[in-house]
Amino acid sequence: MKMMKRGMTAVYRMLGISLLAAAAYPGAFGGTAEAHVVSSWEEHEIGQAAAERVEEKYEVVSDDDLLEIQRRLVVCNPGTLNRRDGMHKRWLEPIKMYHSDSPNAFMLPGGYSYMADSMVNFMNTVQNDGYINKHYLRPMNKSNIYNTSAVAFVMGHEFGHWAGKDHLESYDKQFGLNLIASFLGMGGGSMSAATAQSIGINLVDTLWERKMSLSQEYGADEWGLKFLENVPEYSTGGALMKFDRFLRLEEIRFPDGKRPKNFRNPHPQTMKRYQRTMKYIANSSNGRVKIDNGDLYVDNQLIPLDGRADVVSKERVFYVAGQIAAAIKKDMFHPRNLTFVSVPKSIDARDPARVDEMYFIAVNDAGTDYKIIDKVRYNESLSFEDNMEVVTSSKEDMGAMGVIFQVAEAYDAQKDVDRKGGARTAKGAKR
């Protein structure tokens, strides 16, 4: 309670100087070039044939919200992801949505990706009961940062397969060099369009039997987490939301806990992927961020996060955990870096209609990068006292952000004490 009261005082101070001055897109991380039997051009030809086959078998549409998520991932990861721009040999085609009752997503060779409408709706349903509730779906993008992070992770995972060149690696291993050589002719040369089409069609017809290896799936998860870290409004906690929902779905499908094994489709167990994401967040924060029984702890201090109409408590915890971990990793989780910006004035995830909401953000010292830690209910046109009195959830939201500020303040203060103590010890030793 004392921490909450001190936090509220800190929040009150911060609101006086909390407009976001500047922010730019995050930096990129690169990969290593590898030689594969199938060239980039041939990969694209195979993918194009496979995509045509997919669109013969399924009802496929272009969805503006998914395209916006793709745009954000590409713009914020320019060193790894790209669209067709005439400068790259490989590129991501615009993602498409297909109709299916099975929540899924997949990446074809050549950057062609698809996400099932049931997957989108499953991530956007407010309450995780293991079902899709079409009467309680949240929209994506703008200020809908929680569920959009979950959809973005699903997409980022698929883009991870492309970035990791998993299809090219699979062709090297699954088809084998001898088989590829027979396609190309013993004297070598380029794959014909007819051969590429044949491989592409075969890929789609056996799509569910040609899943990636366990290591490729884990690798794609990590790519997806890195992609989300570089987008201000996307949290690695989106991966926890996705896995938690599938764990609930599996409880319904397999109440005895005995999930049948599919040796032709060795996809990692959902619980293992959930645990690996938890470990990723903990490691990113140097062990400072922990989720225990659905509660968030930073430096062993409980962060009181309540659910609201737009997000349940557990998934809000997931989101904030991922964002604080990313801020720590980027060295911008210090009191001087924490501030507020109103949702209508935000550079990213802006929503002019949400005048009663603000983002609590962490901005780096150079003002070139930032992460949205959480969204709170607060109308900047009202006084602090009026917000606490009349804006629903404002008091609880601002109190929680105050605790986060106090945790950052206490950590830095302790580090300062430790530095001074170390300096005195070193000075004494010299004497």
mmCIF file of N, CA and C in Angstrom, residues 81-157:
data_model
loop_
_atom_site.group_PDB
_atom_site.id
_atom_site.type_symbol
_atom_site.label_atom_id
_atom_site.label_comp_id
_atom_site.label_asym_id
_atom_site.label_seq_id
_atom_site.Cartn_x
_atom_site.Cartn_y
_atom_site.Cartn_z
ATOM 1 N N LEU A 81 13.625 -7.866 -42.412
ATOM 2 C CA LEU A 81 12.392 -8.041 -43.176
ATOM 3 C C LEU A 81 12.291 -6.959 -44.237
ATOM 4 N N ASN A 82 11.743 -7.307 -45.375
ATOM 5 C CA ASN A 82 11.561 -6.317 -46.431
ATOM 6 C C ASN A 82 10.436 -6.738 -47.373
ATOM 7 N N ARG A 83 9.871 -5.740 -48.018
ATOM 8 C CA ARG A 83 8.884 -5.978 -49.067
ATOM 9 C C ARG A 83 9.598 -5.933 -50.412
ATOM 10 N N ARG A 84 8.876 -6.092 -51.485
ATOM 11 C CA ARG A 84 9.466 -6.048 -52.826
ATOM 12 C C ARG A 84 9.807 -4.597 -53.167
ATOM 13 N N ASP A 85 11.097 -4.295 -53.251
ATOM 14 C CA ASP A 85 11.520 -2.919 -53.472
ATOM 15 C C ASP A 85 12.547 -2.777 -54.585
ATOM 16 N N GLY A 86 12.841 -3.873 -55.260
ATOM 17 C CA GLY A 86 13.797 -3.825 -56.347
ATOM 18 C C GLY A 86 15.243 -3.898 -55.896
ATOM 19 N N MET A 87 15.473 -3.890 -54.584
ATOM 20 C CA MET A 87 16.840 -3.916 -54.074
ATOM 21 C C MET A 87 17.208 -5.251 -53.437
ATOM 22 N N HIS A 88 16.215 -6.062 -53.111
ATOM 23 C CA HIS A 88 16.472 -7.333 -52.443
ATOM 24 C C HIS A 88 16.125 -8.507 -53.356
ATOM 25 N N LYS A 89 16.874 -9.576 -53.219
ATOM 26 C CA LYS A 89 16.596 -10.782 -54.000
ATOM 27 C C LYS A 89 15.443 -11.584 -53.407
ATOM 28 N N ARG A 90 15.239 -11.428 -52.108
ATOM 29 C CA ARG A 90 14.134 -12.107 -51.431
ATOM 30 C C ARG A 90 13.259 -11.050 -50.776
ATOM 31 N N TRP A 91 11.956 -11.285 -50.750
ATOM 32 C CA TRP A 91 11.053 -10.322 -50.134
ATOM 33 C C TRP A 91 9.794 -11.027 -49.641
ATOM 34 N N LEU A 92 9.096 -10.347 -48.741
ATOM 35 C CA LEU A 92 7.822 -10.853 -48.239
ATOM 36 C C LEU A 92 6.694 -10.333 -49.113
ATOM 37 N N GLU A 93 5.875 -11.231 -49.584
ATOM 38 C CA GLU A 93 4.668 -10.842 -50.300
ATOM 39 C C GLU A 93 3.624 -10.385 -49.276
ATOM 40 N N PRO A 94 2.632 -9.592 -49.680
ATOM 41 C CA PRO A 94 1.571 -9.185 -48.743
ATOM 42 C C PRO A 94 0.856 -10.401 -48.163
ATOM 43 N N ILE A 95 0.754 -10.453 -46.841
ATOM 44 C CA ILE A 95 0.087 -11.576 -46.191
ATOM 45 C C ILE A 95 -1.401 -11.587 -46.544
ATOM 46 N N LYS A 96 -1.982 -12.765 -46.596
ATOM 47 C CA LYS A 96 -3.407 -12.900 -46.901
ATOM 48 C C LYS A 96 -4.093 -13.751 -45.834
ATOM 49 N N MET A 97 -5.394 -13.589 -45.728
ATOM 50 C CA MET A 97 -6.189 -14.356 -44.772
ATOM 51 C C MET A 97 -7.029 -15.368 -45.533
ATOM 52 N N TYR A 98 -7.093 -16.583 -45.007
ATOM 53 C CA TYR A 98 -7.903 -17.616 -45.646
ATOM 54 C C TYR A 98 -8.942 -18.136 -44.662
ATOM 55 N N HIS A 99 -10.030 -18.663 -45.188
ATOM 56 C CA HIS A 99 -11.103 -19.160 -44.325
ATOM 57 C C HIS A 99 -10.835 -20.599 -43.924
ATOM 58 N N SER A 100 -10.843 -20.834 -42.619
ATOM 59 C CA SER A 100 -10.675 -22.182 -42.085
ATOM 60 C C SER A 100 -11.175 -22.190 -40.654
ATOM 61 N N ASP A 101 -11.766 -23.306 -40.249
ATOM 62 C CA ASP A 101 -12.211 -23.461 -38.865
ATOM 63 C C ASP A 101 -11.076 -23.892 -37.952
ATOM 64 N N SER A 102 -9.916 -24.168 -38.536
ATOM 65 C CA SER A 102 -8.758 -24.569 -37.751
ATOM 66 C C SER A 102 -7.814 -23.376 -37.614
ATOM 67 N N PRO A 103 -7.588 -22.863 -36.392
ATOM 68 C CA PRO A 103 -6.718 -21.693 -36.212
ATOM 69 C C PRO A 103 -5.271 -22.021 -36.564
ATOM 70 N N ASN A 104 -4.818 -21.442 -37.639
ATOM 71 C CA ASN A 104 -3.476 -21.782 -38.113
ATOM 72 C C ASN A 104 -2.909 -20.621 -38.928
ATOM 73 N N ALA A 105 -1.644 -20.720 -39.245
ATOM 74 C CA ALA A 105 -0.971 -19.787 -40.138
ATOM 75 C C ALA A 105 0.205 -20.539 -40.733
ATOM 76 N N PHE A 106 0.627 -20.156 -41.931
ATOM 77 C CA PHE A 106 1.771 -20.839 -42.531
ATOM 78 C C PHE A 106 2.486 -19.926 -43.510
ATOM 79 N N MET A 107 3.747 -20.245 -43.710
ATOM 80 C CA MET A 107 4.609 -19.527 -44.637
ATOM 81 C C MET A 107 5.025 -20.476 -45.749
ATOM 82 N N LEU A 108 4.869 -20.025 -46.979
ATOM 83 C CA LEU A 108 5.321 -20.782 -48.130
ATOM 84 C C LEU A 108 6.677 -20.244 -48.579
ATOM 85 N N PRO A 109 7.382 -20.996 -49.416
ATOM 86 C CA PRO A 109 8.626 -20.458 -49.967
ATOM 87 C C PRO A 109 8.373 -19.144 -50.704
ATOM 88 N N GLY A 110 9.388 -18.321 -50.789
ATOM 89 C CA GLY A 110 9.261 -17.094 -51.553
ATOM 90 C C GLY A 110 8.531 -15.977 -50.844
ATOM 91 N N GLY A 111 8.258 -16.122 -49.534
ATOM 92 C CA GLY A 111 7.647 -15.042 -48.774
ATOM 93 C C GLY A 111 6.146 -14.951 -48.856
ATOM 94 N N TYR A 112 5.479 -15.994 -49.302
ATOM 95 C CA TYR A 112 4.010 -16.007 -49.352
ATOM 96 C C TYR A 112 3.479 -16.557 -48.029
ATOM 97 N N SER A 113 2.691 -15.750 -47.318
ATOM 98 C CA SER A 113 2.197 -16.172 -46.011
ATOM 99 C C SER A 113 0.685 -16.040 -45.922
ATOM 100 N N TYR A 114 0.087 -16.892 -45.085
ATOM 101 C CA TYR A 114 -1.361 -16.943 -44.922
ATOM 102 C C TYR A 114 -1.706 -17.156 -43.448
ATOM 103 N N MET A 115 -2.794 -16.516 -43.020
ATOM 104 C CA MET A 115 -3.287 -16.707 -41.663
ATOM 105 C C MET A 115 -4.786 -16.987 -41.727
ATOM 106 N N ALA A 116 -5.218 -18.008 -40.986
ATOM 107 C CA ALA A 116 -6.630 -18.376 -40.989
ATOM 108 C C ALA A 116 -7.461 -17.332 -40.260
ATOM 109 N N ASP A 117 -8.671 -17.088 -40.746
ATOM 110 C CA ASP A 117 -9.557 -16.141 -40.063
ATOM 111 C C ASP A 117 -9.876 -16.614 -38.657
ATOM 112 N N SER A 118 -9.895 -17.929 -38.452
ATOM 113 C CA SER A 118 -10.161 -18.449 -37.110
ATOM 114 C C SER A 118 -9.001 -18.151 -36.158
ATOM 115 N N MET A 119 -7.779 -18.114 -36.667
ATOM 116 C CA MET A 119 -6.640 -17.738 -35.832
ATOM 117 C C MET A 119 -6.763 -16.267 -35.416
ATOM 118 N N VAL A 120 -7.102 -15.405 -36.366
ATOM 119 C CA VAL A 120 -7.266 -13.982 -36.078
ATOM 120 C C VAL A 120 -8.355 -13.780 -35.025
ATOM 121 N N ASN A 121 -9.487 -14.440 -35.218
ATOM 122 C CA ASN A 121 -10.604 -14.286 -34.279
ATOM 123 C C ASN A 121 -10.299 -14.886 -32.914
ATOM 124 N N PHE A 122 -9.526 -15.966 -32.892
ATOM 125 C CA PHE A 122 -9.164 -16.600 -31.623
ATOM 126 C C PHE A 122 -8.281 -15.668 -30.798
ATOM 127 N N MET A 123 -7.354 -14.978 -31.452
ATOM 128 C CA MET A 123 -6.497 -14.037 -30.749
ATOM 129 C C MET A 123 -7.263 -12.783 -30.317
ATOM 130 N N ASN A 124 -8.294 -12.418 -31.062
ATOM 131 C CA ASN A 124 -9.015 -11.174 -30.793
ATOM 132 C C ASN A 124 -10.192 -11.329 -29.834
ATOM 133 N N THR A 125 -10.605 -12.567 -29.548
ATOM 134 C CA THR A 125 -11.655 -12.782 -28.556
ATOM 135 C C THR A 125 -11.156 -12.310 -27.191
ATOM 136 N N VAL A 126 -11.957 -11.519 -26.487
ATOM 137 C CA VAL A 126 -11.481 -10.895 -25.246
ATOM 138 C C VAL A 126 -11.145 -11.920 -24.173
ATOM 139 N N GLN A 127 -12.075 -12.770 -23.844
ATOM 140 C CA GLN A 127 -11.873 -13.728 -22.756
ATOM 141 C C GLN A 127 -11.367 -15.057 -23.306
ATOM 142 N N ASN A 128 -10.311 -15.585 -22.718
ATOM 143 C CA ASN A 128 -9.766 -16.863 -23.181
ATOM 144 C C ASN A 128 -10.496 -18.028 -22.520
ATOM 145 N N ASP A 129 -11.519 -18.513 -23.204
ATOM 146 C CA ASP A 129 -12.214 -19.718 -22.746
ATOM 147 C C ASP A 129 -11.907 -20.898 -23.655
ATOM 148 N N GLY A 130 -10.956 -20.697 -24.575
ATOM 149 C CA GLY A 130 -10.636 -21.758 -25.518
ATOM 150 C C GLY A 130 -11.535 -21.756 -26.731
ATOM 151 N N TYR A 131 -12.405 -20.769 -26.844
ATOM 152 C CA TYR A 131 -13.345 -20.686 -27.958
ATOM 153 C C TYR A 131 -13.270 -19.304 -28.592
ATOM 154 N N ILE A 132 -13.820 -19.193 -29.793
ATOM 155 C CA ILE A 132 -13.993 -17.899 -30.449
ATOM 156 C C ILE A 132 -15.358 -17.357 -30.088
ATOM 157 N N ASN A 133 -15.398 -16.144 -29.598
ATOM 158 C CA ASN A 133 -16.658 -15.482 -29.290
ATOM 159 C C ASN A 133 -16.838 -14.341 -30.285
ATOM 160 N N LYS A 134 -17.604 -14.576 -31.332
ATOM 161 C CA LYS A 134 -17.752 -13.586 -32.400
ATOM 162 C C LYS A 134 -18.521 -12.351 -31.952
ATOM 163 N N HIS A 135 -19.162 -12.439 -30.787
ATOM 164 C CA HIS A 135 -19.884 -11.283 -30.257
ATOM 165 C C HIS A 135 -19.004 -10.440 -29.335
ATOM 166 N N TYR A 136 -17.773 -10.906 -29.114
ATOM 167 C CA TYR A 136 -16.890 -10.191 -28.190
ATOM 168 C C TYR A 136 -15.473 -10.155 -28.751
ATOM 169 N N LEU A 137 -15.383 -9.683 -30.006
ATOM 170 C CA LEU A 137 -14.094 -9.579 -30.672
ATOM 171 C C LEU A 137 -13.565 -8.152 -30.583
ATOM 172 N N ARG A 138 -12.273 -8.017 -30.355
ATOM 173 C CA ARG A 138 -11.641 -6.696 -30.342
ATOM 174 C C ARG A 138 -11.105 -6.382 -31.736
ATOM 175 N N PRO A 139 -11.180 -5.126 -32.141
ATOM 176 C CA PRO A 139 -10.532 -4.745 -33.399
ATOM 177 C C PRO A 139 -9.025 -4.782 -33.232
ATOM 178 N N MET A 140 -8.305 -4.717 -34.331
ATOM 179 C CA MET A 140 -6.843 -4.715 -34.270
ATOM 180 C C MET A 140 -6.300 -3.329 -34.594
ATOM 181 N N ASN A 141 -5.029 -3.134 -34.257
ATOM 182 C CA ASN A 141 -4.287 -1.905 -34.540
ATOM 183 C C ASN A 141 -4.810 -0.723 -33.736
ATOM 184 N N LYS A 142 -4.327 0.469 -34.046
ATOM 185 C CA LYS A 142 -4.601 1.670 -33.267
ATOM 186 C C LYS A 142 -4.260 1.408 -31.802
ATOM 187 N N SER A 143 -5.196 1.638 -30.892
ATOM 188 C CA SER A 143 -4.885 1.489 -29.471
ATOM 189 C C SER A 143 -5.135 0.077 -28.959
ATOM 190 N N ASN A 144 -5.445 -0.850 -29.836
ATOM 191 C CA ASN A 144 -5.711 -2.229 -29.434
ATOM 192 C C ASN A 144 -4.393 -3.013 -29.360
ATOM 193 N N ILE A 145 -3.558 -2.599 -28.428
ATOM 194 C CA ILE A 145 -2.182 -3.087 -28.382
ATOM 195 C C ILE A 145 -2.049 -4.508 -27.851
ATOM 196 N N TYR A 146 -2.984 -4.947 -27.041
ATOM 197 C CA TYR A 146 -2.839 -6.258 -26.403
ATOM 198 C C TYR A 146 -3.070 -7.399 -27.402
ATOM 199 N N ASN A 147 -4.267 -7.477 -27.954
ATOM 200 C CA ASN A 147 -4.572 -8.548 -28.895
ATOM 201 C C ASN A 147 -3.777 -8.417 -30.185
ATOM 202 N N THR A 148 -3.460 -7.182 -30.597
ATOM 203 C CA THR A 148 -2.659 -7.006 -31.807
ATOM 204 C C THR A 148 -1.276 -7.603 -31.620
ATOM 205 N N SER A 149 -0.741 -7.545 -30.405
ATOM 206 C CA SER A 149 0.562 -8.164 -30.128
ATOM 207 C C SER A 149 0.502 -9.674 -30.328
ATOM 208 N N ALA A 150 -0.621 -10.279 -29.957
ATOM 209 C CA ALA A 150 -0.760 -11.730 -30.128
ATOM 210 C C ALA A 150 -0.794 -12.093 -31.611
ATOM 211 N N VAL A 151 -1.575 -11.348 -32.388
ATOM 212 C CA VAL A 151 -1.647 -11.597 -33.832
ATOM 213 C C VAL A 151 -0.276 -11.327 -34.465
ATOM 214 N N ALA A 152 0.396 -10.265 -34.005
ATOM 215 C CA ALA A 152 1.710 -9.918 -34.543
ATOM 216 C C ALA A 152 2.725 -11.024 -34.276
ATOM 217 N N PHE A 153 2.612 -11.698 -33.118
ATOM 218 C CA PHE A 153 3.545 -12.792 -32.861
ATOM 219 C C PHE A 153 3.290 -13.949 -33.816
ATOM 220 N N VAL A 154 2.025 -14.282 -34.034
ATOM 221 C CA VAL A 154 1.721 -15.359 -34.981
ATOM 222 C C VAL A 154 2.344 -15.038 -36.332
ATOM 223 N N MET A 155 2.175 -13.789 -36.767
ATOM 224 C CA MET A 155 2.742 -13.360 -38.038
ATOM 225 C C MET A 155 4.267 -13.342 -37.978
ATOM 226 N N GLY A 156 4.810 -12.811 -36.896
ATOM 227 C CA GLY A 156 6.256 -12.736 -36.752
ATOM 228 C C GLY A 156 6.905 -14.109 -36.762
ATOM 229 N N HIS A 157 6.240 -15.087 -36.172
ATOM 230 C CA HIS A 157 6.746 -16.468 -36.196
ATOM 231 C C HIS A 157 6.870 -16.953 -37.636
#
